[in-house]
Amino acid sequence: MHLGVNIDHVATLRQARYATMLDSHNTEPSVLAAARAALEGGADSITLHVREDRRHMQDADALAVRREIPLPLNLEMGATAAMLEFALQLKPDYVCLVPERREEITTEGGLSVAGHEAELRPLVAALQANGSKVSMFIDPDSEQVRASAAIGAAMIELHTGRFANTLGEERKAETARLIAAAELGHSLGLEVHAGHGIQVSNLAELNDVPHLTELNIGHTIISRAIFVGLTAAVQEMKSAIAQYKW
Ligand code: PXP
């Protein structure tokens, strides 16, 4: 099981103070230093979300991480022509297409692939021809899994937000949906990842979900890093996910 470390919150913190003075001699914290710390802690890849409005990560952050950090880079982006242009220039190892606007979101929060195949297929083809394997961030829903396979994506990332935010019977039902989606994705030849809201406290239940090869985790790692440092926080998560039995 690989760990993709999402360091968006490092940029969020920097922008909170320095959005209008990024070139200041005071600007901190450094996204590049965070990526290095994650590398030292055992991250298998670095994930960055460059948003259309550049509210957190900047193009320069992604380009610097690409240039300086010897780990696969996973760029999360909205499915737009402008973002495609940036991704073609950046050439990340992976691109994860995520919803940014309301109309791109399915009921529970993943990208609505089903019904948008005609727009998404050429985008996926262009990215993959440029050397970036493409993942679709989708709800654990059979229609979305089938649509992702149909448009030629290599991977899906199952949205675990609902799983993370519920308990009891609701959590059980959502785990069952994750299991079904992972099985279907695997049977269709897709690599299956998962992400959003994953914490040490809910990892054990993800053990029931088969075929996961990567988890993308951000918020809890950065939160823990406040107390133990980022390298240690990544190390802790790496040892926690080593329990995954599939
Ligand atoms: N995967 C995707 C596609 C995301 O957009 C995010 C950030 O919301 C994550 C994983 C990581 O989620 P979290 O920060 O809750 O760990």
Coordinates of C-alpha atoms and ligand atoms in Angstrom, one line a residue, residues 6 76 96 98 137 157 195-197 216-219, ligand 1:
N6 CA -1.1 15.7 0.3
E76 CA -5.0 17.1 -8.5
C96 CA -6.2 13.0 -10.4
V98 CA -11.3 16.3 -9.1
F137 CA -11.8 11.0 -7.9
E157 CA -9.5 7.2 -6.4
G195 CA -8.7 9.3 -0.2
H196 CA -10.4 12.1 1.8
G197 CA -10.9 12.1 5.6
N216 CA -3.9 9.9 -0.4
I217 CA -3.9 11.6 2.9
G218 CA -3.4 15.2 3.8
H219 CA -5.4 16.9 6.6
Ligands
PXP1 N1 -7.8 12.9 -2.4 C1 -8.3 13.9 -3.0 C2 -8.7 13.8 -4.4 C3 -8.4 15.2 -2.4 O1 -8.9 16.3 -3.0 C4 -8.0 15.3 -1.0 C5 -8.1 16.6 -0.3 O2 -9.3 16.9 0.0 C6 -7.5 14.1 -0.4 C7 -7.4 12.9 -1.1 C8 -7.0 14.2 1.0 O3 -8.0 14.3 1.9 P1 -7.6 14.7 3.4 O4 -7.0 16.0 3.4 O5 -9.0 14.7 4.1 O6 -6.7 13.6 3.9

